[in-house]
Amino acid sequence: MEETFAAFSKFGDTKSTGKELDNKKFSKLCKETGIIGKLVTSTDIDIIFSKYKPKGGRTITIKEFTIILDELSGKRFPKKSGEDAKEAMRDLVSGKAPGTKGTTKVSKKGATDRLTDTSKYTGSHKERFGADGKGLGLEGREDVIEDDGYVVGYTNKGTYDETH
């Protein structure tokens, strides 16, 4: 249970020590572990969190967390006796880790395919890629100046007669 508390406490916060849990992360823990359901609502979670957090504080410790779970166990498992309900609640919470369900995933559909297809590029952008679609690197981004003595754009390059 302590591992679950620490994992949810540290989730998304690099500076967290894993010893305190705020209301947002506590709600996430309750949703992902299955505490919230038909019998226990998110409003119940918010009320009980406010009841046990220190006055003027925003977080709870593992001690308050266990007290909250013990109190919620009777509501979550109404058909079980006190100790059985607490044990069922501990089993429900232990060994869980926060997930990233519902987060945005990388899309390769629609506009993304069209915008990354190098065969459809035109103009100066087309010159930056070879026939195989790979980038040309520096050659594709800059005009490389040839140091051969001719001015740029001279059409009769290499036709000078050596006998002059």
mmCIF file of C-alpha atoms in Angstrom:
data_model
loop_
_atom_site.group_PDB
_atom_site.id
_atom_site.type_symbol
_atom_site.label_atom_id
_atom_site.label_comp_id
_atom_site.label_asym_id
_atom_site.label_seq_id
_atom_site.Cartn_x
_atom_site.Cartn_y
_atom_site.Cartn_z
ATOM 1 C CA MET A 1 0.000 0.000 0.000
ATOM 2 C CA GLU A 2 2.920 2.346 0.741
ATOM 3 C CA GLU A 3 4.355 1.674 -2.730
ATOM 4 C CA THR A 4 1.046 2.661 -4.334
ATOM 5 C CA PHE A 5 0.897 5.822 -2.217
ATOM 6 C CA ALA A 6 4.463 6.768 -3.211
ATOM 7 C CA ALA A 7 3.910 5.978 -6.901
ATOM 8 C CA PHE A 8 0.803 8.160 -7.153
ATOM 9 C CA SER A 9 2.466 10.867 -5.060
ATOM 10 C CA LYS A 10 5.447 11.092 -7.428
ATOM 11 C CA PHE A 11 3.376 10.797 -10.622
ATOM 12 C CA GLY A 12 3.911 13.865 -12.820
ATOM 13 C CA ASP A 13 5.937 15.708 -10.178
ATOM 14 C CA THR A 14 9.722 15.409 -10.366
ATOM 15 C CA LYS A 15 10.195 17.306 -7.101
ATOM 16 C CA SER A 16 7.900 15.066 -5.038
ATOM 17 C CA THR A 17 9.398 13.010 -2.217
ATOM 18 C CA GLY A 18 6.590 10.454 -2.336
ATOM 19 C CA LYS A 19 5.511 11.175 1.236
ATOM 20 C CA GLU A 20 2.549 13.482 0.559
ATOM 21 C CA LEU A 21 -0.487 13.188 -1.688
ATOM 22 C CA ASP A 22 -2.648 16.098 -2.855
ATOM 23 C CA ASN A 23 -6.375 15.924 -3.631
ATOM 24 C CA LYS A 24 -5.898 15.658 -7.395
ATOM 25 C CA LYS A 25 -3.545 12.691 -7.110
ATOM 26 C CA PHE A 26 -5.702 11.097 -4.405
ATOM 27 C CA SER A 27 -8.721 11.305 -6.737
ATOM 28 C CA LYS A 28 -6.638 9.761 -9.534
ATOM 29 C CA LEU A 29 -5.594 6.953 -7.187
ATOM 30 C CA CYS A 30 -9.223 6.287 -6.236
ATOM 31 C CA LYS A 31 -10.373 6.229 -9.861
ATOM 32 C CA GLU A 32 -7.586 3.983 -11.136
ATOM 33 C CA THR A 33 -7.706 1.496 -8.259
ATOM 34 C CA GLY A 34 -11.477 1.088 -8.489
ATOM 35 C CA ILE A 35 -12.469 2.717 -5.215
ATOM 36 C CA ILE A 36 -14.737 5.157 -7.034
ATOM 37 C CA GLY A 37 -17.811 3.396 -8.383
ATOM 38 C CA LYS A 38 -21.535 3.174 -7.745
ATOM 39 C CA LEU A 39 -21.193 3.286 -3.965
ATOM 40 C CA VAL A 40 -18.304 5.745 -3.599
ATOM 41 C CA THR A 41 -18.414 8.908 -5.728
ATOM 42 C CA SER A 42 -15.798 11.542 -6.479
ATOM 43 C CA THR A 43 -17.713 13.917 -4.191
ATOM 44 C CA ASP A 44 -17.299 11.430 -1.323
ATOM 45 C CA ILE A 45 -13.567 11.318 -2.073
ATOM 46 C CA ASP A 46 -13.272 15.128 -1.987
ATOM 47 C CA ILE A 47 -15.234 15.402 1.268
ATOM 48 C CA ILE A 48 -13.258 12.743 3.085
ATOM 49 C CA PHE A 49 -9.962 14.171 1.828
ATOM 50 C CA SER A 50 -10.912 17.594 3.209
ATOM 51 C CA LYS A 51 -11.956 15.986 6.475
ATOM 52 C CA TYR A 52 -8.565 14.367 7.116
ATOM 53 C CA LYS A 53 -6.085 16.798 5.594
ATOM 54 C CA PRO A 54 -4.368 19.087 8.112
ATOM 55 C CA LYS A 55 -5.979 22.482 8.711
ATOM 56 C CA GLY A 56 -4.605 24.925 6.130
ATOM 57 C CA GLY A 57 -2.749 22.118 4.352
ATOM 58 C CA ARG A 58 -3.218 20.733 0.863
ATOM 59 C CA THR A 59 -1.770 17.246 1.240
ATOM 60 C CA ILE A 60 -2.130 14.079 3.287
ATOM 61 C CA THR A 61 0.526 11.649 4.526
ATOM 62 C CA ILE A 62 0.484 7.857 4.526
ATOM 63 C CA LYS A 63 -1.007 7.912 8.037
ATOM 64 C CA GLU A 64 -4.049 9.939 6.946
ATOM 65 C CA PHE A 65 -4.239 7.860 3.770
ATOM 66 C CA THR A 66 -4.682 4.615 5.717
ATOM 67 C CA ILE A 67 -7.324 6.239 7.961
ATOM 68 C CA ILE A 68 -9.236 7.452 4.880
ATOM 69 C CA LEU A 69 -9.091 4.000 3.268
ATOM 70 C CA ASP A 70 -10.353 2.383 6.466
ATOM 71 C CA GLU A 71 -13.277 4.795 6.565
ATOM 72 C CA LEU A 72 -14.063 4.344 2.854
ATOM 73 C CA SER A 73 -13.879 0.550 3.098
ATOM 74 C CA GLY A 74 -17.230 0.338 4.898
ATOM 75 C CA LYS A 75 -18.901 2.367 2.170
ATOM 76 C CA ARG A 76 -17.126 0.587 -0.715
ATOM 77 C CA PHE A 77 -17.801 -2.925 0.643
ATOM 78 C CA PRO A 78 -21.096 -2.665 2.598
ATOM 79 C CA LYS A 79 -21.763 -6.426 2.682
ATOM 80 C CA LYS A 80 -18.446 -7.274 4.370
ATOM 81 C CA SER A 81 -17.658 -6.946 8.060
ATOM 82 C CA GLY A 82 -15.306 -4.216 9.316
ATOM 83 C CA GLU A 83 -11.985 -6.074 9.123
ATOM 84 C CA ASP A 84 -12.917 -7.931 5.917
ATOM 85 C CA ALA A 85 -13.857 -4.632 4.263
ATOM 86 C CA LYS A 86 -10.553 -3.047 5.333
ATOM 87 C CA GLU A 87 -8.618 -6.045 4.011
ATOM 88 C CA ALA A 88 -10.544 -5.926 0.707
ATOM 89 C CA MET A 89 -9.752 -2.186 0.412
ATOM 90 C CA ARG A 90 -6.045 -2.814 1.033
ATOM 91 C CA ASP A 91 -6.059 -5.567 -1.610
ATOM 92 C CA LEU A 92 -7.797 -3.206 -4.037
ATOM 93 C CA VAL A 93 -5.151 -0.501 -3.578
ATOM 94 C CA SER A 94 -1.925 -2.451 -3.097
ATOM 95 C CA GLY A 95 0.425 -3.031 -6.009
ATOM 96 C CA LYS A 96 -1.151 -0.464 -8.335
ATOM 97 C CA ALA A 97 0.684 2.233 -10.284
ATOM 98 C CA PRO A 98 -0.601 5.357 -12.001
ATOM 99 C CA GLY A 99 -1.480 5.028 -15.647
ATOM 100 C CA THR A 100 -1.761 7.457 -18.525
ATOM 101 C CA LYS A 101 -5.190 6.375 -19.723
ATOM 102 C CA GLY A 102 -6.872 8.949 -21.948
ATOM 103 C CA THR A 103 -3.742 10.928 -22.781
ATOM 104 C CA THR A 104 -3.046 12.208 -26.263
ATOM 105 C CA LYS A 105 -1.276 9.784 -28.569
ATOM 106 C CA VAL A 106 0.844 10.528 -31.626
ATOM 107 C CA SER A 107 -1.369 10.651 -34.676
ATOM 108 C CA LYS A 108 -0.318 9.472 -38.130
ATOM 109 C CA LYS A 109 -3.665 10.090 -39.782
ATOM 110 C CA GLY A 110 -5.162 12.906 -41.810
ATOM 111 C CA ALA A 111 -3.025 15.988 -42.084
ATOM 112 C CA THR A 112 0.051 14.407 -40.489
ATOM 113 C CA ASP A 113 0.504 11.923 -43.346
ATOM 114 C CA ARG A 114 -0.027 14.602 -45.937
ATOM 115 C CA LEU A 115 2.382 17.047 -44.318
ATOM 116 C CA THR A 116 5.177 14.512 -43.851
ATOM 117 C CA ASP A 117 4.968 12.955 -47.342
ATOM 118 C CA THR A 118 8.078 14.367 -49.084
ATOM 119 C CA SER A 119 6.850 13.271 -52.543
ATOM 120 C CA LYS A 120 4.197 16.013 -52.379
ATOM 121 C CA TYR A 121 6.636 18.835 -51.580
ATOM 122 C CA THR A 122 7.049 21.539 -54.241
ATOM 123 C CA GLY A 123 9.348 24.469 -54.945
ATOM 124 C CA SER A 124 12.408 25.052 -52.823
ATOM 125 C CA HIS A 125 11.237 22.506 -50.251
ATOM 126 C CA LYS A 126 11.375 19.727 -52.845
ATOM 127 C CA GLU A 127 15.058 20.411 -53.445
ATOM 128 C CA ARG A 128 15.867 19.512 -49.838
ATOM 129 C CA PHE A 129 14.985 15.828 -50.374
ATOM 130 C CA GLY A 130 16.372 13.129 -52.673
ATOM 131 C CA ALA A 131 14.294 10.782 -54.854
ATOM 132 C CA ASP A 132 14.035 8.271 -51.996
ATOM 133 C CA GLY A 133 12.493 10.878 -49.646
ATOM 134 C CA LYS A 134 15.546 11.187 -47.403
ATOM 135 C CA GLY A 135 16.809 14.650 -46.556
ATOM 136 C CA LEU A 136 19.920 15.920 -48.296
ATOM 137 C CA GLY A 137 21.260 17.574 -45.176
ATOM 138 C CA LEU A 138 23.377 20.692 -45.634
ATOM 139 C CA GLU A 139 23.364 20.348 -49.434
ATOM 140 C CA GLY A 140 19.571 20.630 -49.439
ATOM 141 C CA ARG A 141 19.530 23.743 -47.268
ATOM 142 C CA GLU A 142 22.360 25.861 -48.613
ATOM 143 C CA ASP A 143 23.697 26.803 -52.015
ATOM 144 C CA VAL A 144 27.171 25.278 -52.150
ATOM 145 C CA ILE A 145 29.489 27.659 -53.972
ATOM 146 C CA GLU A 146 31.904 25.957 -56.344
ATOM 147 C CA ASP A 147 35.373 27.462 -56.348
ATOM 148 C CA ASP A 148 36.214 26.798 -60.008
ATOM 149 C CA GLY A 149 36.817 30.338 -61.266
ATOM 150 C CA TYR A 150 33.526 30.779 -63.095
ATOM 151 C CA VAL A 151 30.775 33.139 -62.028
ATOM 152 C CA VAL A 152 27.558 31.637 -60.787
ATOM 153 C CA GLY A 153 25.138 30.824 -63.622
ATOM 154 C CA TYR A 154 27.752 30.866 -66.423
ATOM 155 C CA THR A 155 26.395 28.554 -69.145
ATOM 156 C CA ASN A 156 29.590 27.863 -71.136
ATOM 157 C CA LYS A 157 31.454 26.459 -68.191
ATOM 158 C CA GLY A 158 34.308 24.110 -69.136
ATOM 159 C CA THR A 159 34.380 25.151 -72.822
ATOM 160 C CA TYR A 160 37.394 27.432 -72.627
ATOM 161 C CA ASP A 161 39.970 26.491 -75.234
ATOM 162 C CA GLU A 162 43.374 25.840 -73.635
ATOM 163 C CA THR A 163 45.290 27.115 -76.727
ATOM 164 C CA HIS A 164 44.475 30.781 -76.187
#
